[in-house]
Short mmCIF file of C-alpha atoms in Angstrom, two decimals:
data_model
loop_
_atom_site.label_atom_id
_atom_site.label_comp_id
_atom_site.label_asym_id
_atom_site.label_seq_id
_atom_site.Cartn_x
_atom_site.Cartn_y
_atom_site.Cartn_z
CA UNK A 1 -31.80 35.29 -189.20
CA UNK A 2 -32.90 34.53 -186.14
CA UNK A 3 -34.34 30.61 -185.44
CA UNK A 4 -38.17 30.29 -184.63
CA UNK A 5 -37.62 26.81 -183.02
CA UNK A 6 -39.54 25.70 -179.97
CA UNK A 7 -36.47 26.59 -177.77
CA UNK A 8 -35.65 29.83 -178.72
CA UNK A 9 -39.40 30.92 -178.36
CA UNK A 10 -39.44 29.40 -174.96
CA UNK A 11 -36.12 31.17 -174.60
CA UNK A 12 -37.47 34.48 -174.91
CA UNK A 13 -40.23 33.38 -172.70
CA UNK A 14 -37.47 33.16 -169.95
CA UNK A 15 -38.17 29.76 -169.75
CA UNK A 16 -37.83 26.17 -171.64
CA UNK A 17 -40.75 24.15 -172.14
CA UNK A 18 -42.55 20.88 -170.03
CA UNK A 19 -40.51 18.71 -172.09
CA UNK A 20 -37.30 20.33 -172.51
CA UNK A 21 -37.49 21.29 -168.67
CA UNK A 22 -38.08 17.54 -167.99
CA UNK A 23 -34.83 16.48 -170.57
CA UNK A 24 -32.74 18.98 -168.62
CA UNK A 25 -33.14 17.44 -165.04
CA UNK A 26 -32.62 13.74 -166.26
CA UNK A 27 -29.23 14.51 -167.96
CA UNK A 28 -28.62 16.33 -165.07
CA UNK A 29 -29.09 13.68 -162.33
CA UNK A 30 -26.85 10.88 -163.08
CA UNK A 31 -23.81 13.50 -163.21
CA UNK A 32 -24.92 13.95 -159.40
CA UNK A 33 -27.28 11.11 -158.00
CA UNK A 34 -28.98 11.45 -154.86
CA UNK A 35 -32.51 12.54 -154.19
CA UNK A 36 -32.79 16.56 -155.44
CA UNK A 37 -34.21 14.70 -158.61
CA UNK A 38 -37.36 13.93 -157.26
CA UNK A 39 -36.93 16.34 -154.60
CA UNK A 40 -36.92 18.80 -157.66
CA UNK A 41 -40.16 16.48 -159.24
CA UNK A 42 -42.30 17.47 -155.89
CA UNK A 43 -41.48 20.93 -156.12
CA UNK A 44 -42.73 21.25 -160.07
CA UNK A 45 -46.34 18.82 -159.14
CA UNK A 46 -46.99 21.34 -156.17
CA UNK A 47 -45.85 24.57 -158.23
CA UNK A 48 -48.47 23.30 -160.75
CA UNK A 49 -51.39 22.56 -158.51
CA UNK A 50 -51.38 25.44 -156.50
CA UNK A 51 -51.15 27.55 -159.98
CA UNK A 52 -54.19 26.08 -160.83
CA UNK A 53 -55.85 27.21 -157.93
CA UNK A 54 -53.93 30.87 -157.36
CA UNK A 55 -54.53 32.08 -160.89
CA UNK A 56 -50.89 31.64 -162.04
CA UNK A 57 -49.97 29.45 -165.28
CA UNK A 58 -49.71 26.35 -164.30
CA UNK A 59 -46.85 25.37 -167.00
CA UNK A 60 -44.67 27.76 -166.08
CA UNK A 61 -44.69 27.30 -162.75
CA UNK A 62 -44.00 23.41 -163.15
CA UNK A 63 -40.89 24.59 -164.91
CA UNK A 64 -39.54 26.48 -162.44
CA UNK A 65 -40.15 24.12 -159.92
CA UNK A 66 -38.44 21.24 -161.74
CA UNK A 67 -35.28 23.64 -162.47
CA UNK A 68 -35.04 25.35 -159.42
CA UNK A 69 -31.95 23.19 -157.97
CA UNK A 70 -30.71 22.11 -161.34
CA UNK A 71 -27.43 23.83 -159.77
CA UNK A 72 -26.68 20.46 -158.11
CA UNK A 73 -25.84 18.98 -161.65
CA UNK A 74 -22.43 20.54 -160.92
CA UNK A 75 -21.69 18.64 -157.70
CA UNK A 76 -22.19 18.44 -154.12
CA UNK A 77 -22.21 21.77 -153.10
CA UNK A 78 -24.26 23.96 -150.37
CA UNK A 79 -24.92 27.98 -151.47
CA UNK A 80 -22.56 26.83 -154.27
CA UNK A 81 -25.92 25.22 -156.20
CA UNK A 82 -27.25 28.49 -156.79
CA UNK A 83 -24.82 30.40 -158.40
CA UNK A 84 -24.22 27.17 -160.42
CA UNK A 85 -28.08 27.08 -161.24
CA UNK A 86 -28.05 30.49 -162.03
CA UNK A 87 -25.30 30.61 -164.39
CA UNK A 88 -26.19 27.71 -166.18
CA UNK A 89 -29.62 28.68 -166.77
CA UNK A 90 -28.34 31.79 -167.65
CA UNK A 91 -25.85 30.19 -170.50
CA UNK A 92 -28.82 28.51 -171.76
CA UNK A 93 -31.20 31.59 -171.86
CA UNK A 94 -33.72 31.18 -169.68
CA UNK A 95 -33.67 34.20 -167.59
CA UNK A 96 -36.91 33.68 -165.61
CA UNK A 97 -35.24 29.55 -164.65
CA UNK A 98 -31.72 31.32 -163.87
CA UNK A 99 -33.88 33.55 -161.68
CA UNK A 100 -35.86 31.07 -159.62
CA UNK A 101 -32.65 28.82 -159.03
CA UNK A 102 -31.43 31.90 -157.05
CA UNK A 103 -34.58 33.03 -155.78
CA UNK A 104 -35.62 29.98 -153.79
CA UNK A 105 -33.08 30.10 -151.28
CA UNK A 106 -33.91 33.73 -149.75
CA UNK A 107 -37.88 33.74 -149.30
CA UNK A 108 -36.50 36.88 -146.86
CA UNK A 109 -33.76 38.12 -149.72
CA UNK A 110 -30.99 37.72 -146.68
CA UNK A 111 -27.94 35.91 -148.02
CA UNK A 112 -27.34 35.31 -143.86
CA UNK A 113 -30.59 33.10 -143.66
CA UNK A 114 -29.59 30.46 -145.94
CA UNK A 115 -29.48 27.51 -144.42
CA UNK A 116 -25.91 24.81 -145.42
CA UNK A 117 -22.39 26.24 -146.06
CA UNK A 118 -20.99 28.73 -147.76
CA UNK A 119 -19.14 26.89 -150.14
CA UNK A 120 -19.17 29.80 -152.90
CA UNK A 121 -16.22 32.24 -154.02
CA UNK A 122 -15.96 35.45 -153.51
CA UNK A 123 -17.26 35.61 -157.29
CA UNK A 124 -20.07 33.79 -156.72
CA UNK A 125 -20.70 35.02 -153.83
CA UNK A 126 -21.10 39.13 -154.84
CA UNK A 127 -23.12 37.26 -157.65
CA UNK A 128 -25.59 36.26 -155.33
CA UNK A 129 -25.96 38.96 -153.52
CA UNK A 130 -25.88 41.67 -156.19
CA UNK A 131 -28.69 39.47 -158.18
CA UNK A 132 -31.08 39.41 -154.89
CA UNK A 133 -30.64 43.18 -154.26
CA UNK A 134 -31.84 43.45 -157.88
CA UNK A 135 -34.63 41.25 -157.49
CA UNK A 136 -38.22 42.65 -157.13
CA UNK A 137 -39.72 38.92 -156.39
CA UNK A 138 -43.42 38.13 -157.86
CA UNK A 139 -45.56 35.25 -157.00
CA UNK A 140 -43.70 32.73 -159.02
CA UNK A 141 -40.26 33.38 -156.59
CA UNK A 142 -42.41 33.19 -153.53
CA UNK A 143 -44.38 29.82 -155.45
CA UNK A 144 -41.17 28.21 -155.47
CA UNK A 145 -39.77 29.25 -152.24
CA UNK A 146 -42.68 27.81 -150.71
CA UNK A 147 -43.09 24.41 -152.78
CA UNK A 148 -39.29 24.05 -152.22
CA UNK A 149 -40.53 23.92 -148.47
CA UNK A 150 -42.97 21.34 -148.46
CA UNK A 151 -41.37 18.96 -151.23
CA UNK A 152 -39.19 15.87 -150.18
CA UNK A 153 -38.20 12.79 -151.90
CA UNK A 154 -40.34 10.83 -151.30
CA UNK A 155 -43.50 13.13 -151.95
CA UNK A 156 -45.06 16.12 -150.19
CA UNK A 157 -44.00 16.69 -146.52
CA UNK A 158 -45.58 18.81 -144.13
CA UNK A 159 -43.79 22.32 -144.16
CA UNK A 160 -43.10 21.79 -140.09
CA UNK A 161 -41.89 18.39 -140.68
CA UNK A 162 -40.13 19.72 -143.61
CA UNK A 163 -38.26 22.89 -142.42
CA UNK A 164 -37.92 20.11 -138.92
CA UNK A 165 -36.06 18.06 -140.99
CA UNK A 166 -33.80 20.47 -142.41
CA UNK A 167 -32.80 21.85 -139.56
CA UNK A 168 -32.06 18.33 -137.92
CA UNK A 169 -29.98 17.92 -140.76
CA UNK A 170 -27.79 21.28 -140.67
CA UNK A 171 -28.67 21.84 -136.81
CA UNK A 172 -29.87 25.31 -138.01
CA UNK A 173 -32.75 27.07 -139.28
CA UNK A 174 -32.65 30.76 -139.32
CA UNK A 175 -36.42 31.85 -137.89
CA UNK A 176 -37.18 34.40 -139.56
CA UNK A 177 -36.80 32.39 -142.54
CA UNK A 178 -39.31 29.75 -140.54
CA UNK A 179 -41.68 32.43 -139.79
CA UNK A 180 -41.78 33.52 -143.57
CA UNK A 181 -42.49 29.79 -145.03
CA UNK A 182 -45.19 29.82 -143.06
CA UNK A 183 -46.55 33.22 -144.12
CA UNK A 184 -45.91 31.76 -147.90
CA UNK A 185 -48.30 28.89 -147.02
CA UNK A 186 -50.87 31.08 -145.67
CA UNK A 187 -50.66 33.79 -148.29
CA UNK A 188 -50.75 30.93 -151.35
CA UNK A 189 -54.01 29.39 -149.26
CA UNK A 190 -55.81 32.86 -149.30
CA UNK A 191 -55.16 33.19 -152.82
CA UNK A 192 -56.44 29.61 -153.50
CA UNK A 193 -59.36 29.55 -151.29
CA UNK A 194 -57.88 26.01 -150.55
CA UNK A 195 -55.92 24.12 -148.17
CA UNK A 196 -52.28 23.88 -148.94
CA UNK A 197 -51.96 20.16 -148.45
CA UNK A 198 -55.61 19.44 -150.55
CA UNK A 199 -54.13 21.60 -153.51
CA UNK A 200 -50.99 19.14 -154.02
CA UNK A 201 -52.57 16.15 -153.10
CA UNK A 202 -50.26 15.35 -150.30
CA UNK A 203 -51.78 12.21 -149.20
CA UNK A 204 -51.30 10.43 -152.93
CA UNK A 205 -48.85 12.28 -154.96
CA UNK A 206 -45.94 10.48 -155.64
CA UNK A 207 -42.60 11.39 -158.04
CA UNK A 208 -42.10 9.74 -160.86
CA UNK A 209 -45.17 7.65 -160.76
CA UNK A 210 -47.93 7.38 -163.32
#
């Protein structure tokens, strides 16, 4: 007989609840510190604002953003992160998390865009790219892809400074990809009837506190 627990109906949702969601990325951090955990904490507090504003549920997008690099439990790894997010969302059952965690790294579905190494297998990689040929994306994907370029650390960047700092980091930044964040940030403002930056609070929001 099949379990009615809080789980396994978020489960069938495609994915877990605020709290589990929340339980998921602390045990995950401390088998990987660095700052993707709060990185990761930015990217659920915009997902959730801007929902409020675009018309899209505001929980589940706070999910997704808080899950969508829970790949980097696994280790220090580049492209490797999202097969690992994938797969381990996938174990877990939450098909629309497993999704996202691949998702967020293609806002242009071109494996050739991403930005780090390509530190996956030749499993993983045909993974990868079989999944995003698969993928129709809907405005959660393209939420995520754009909180994911606006969230730092530290709070919420702007997406020049951002996508700036990323490619100071890996000296590269494919432009097309560029060009499409910033399409994502006008699209999502359209849909608000708000400014990007307003929506998330980017002046006060900080992880972790309150």
């Amino acid at each position: 007989m099949e379990q009615n627990t809080p789980a396994a109906t978020h489960a069938r949702k495609g994915y877990p609840g605020r709290g589990e969601a929340e339980r998921i990325l602390a045990e995950a951090e401390p088998l990987n510190p660095g700052p993707w955990g709060d990185h990761s904490r930015t990217a659920a507090h915009c997902a959730e604002k801007i929902a409020l504003y675009a018309g899209l549920d505001p929980d589940k997008a706070y999910v997704l953003g808080l899950l969508h690099d829970i790949g980097r439990r696994f280790g220090k790894r580049h492209l490797g992160h999202v097969s690992d997010g994938y797969t381990y969302m996938m174990s877990l059952g939450y098909e629309d998390a497993a999704r996202i965690c691949l998702t967020h790294s293609f806002n242009d579905k071109r494996m050739e865009s991403y930005v780090g190494s390509f530190d996956t297998s030749e499993e993983e990689t045909r993974l990868i790219r079989e999944k995003l040929q698969e993928a129709v994306y809907d405005d959660y994907d393209l939420l995520i892809q754009l909180c994911d370029s606006i969230s730092g650390a530290e709070g919420v960047m702007d997406i020049i400074d951002r996508m700036g700092d990323v490619k100071r980091r890996y000296g590269f930044y494919d432009p097309d990809k560029w060009n499409r964040n910033l399409e994502l940030k006008a699209y999502f403002e359209e849909k608000m009837g708000k400014d990007l930056y307003e929506a998330v609070e980017k002046d006060t929001f900080t992880p972790g506190a309150g």
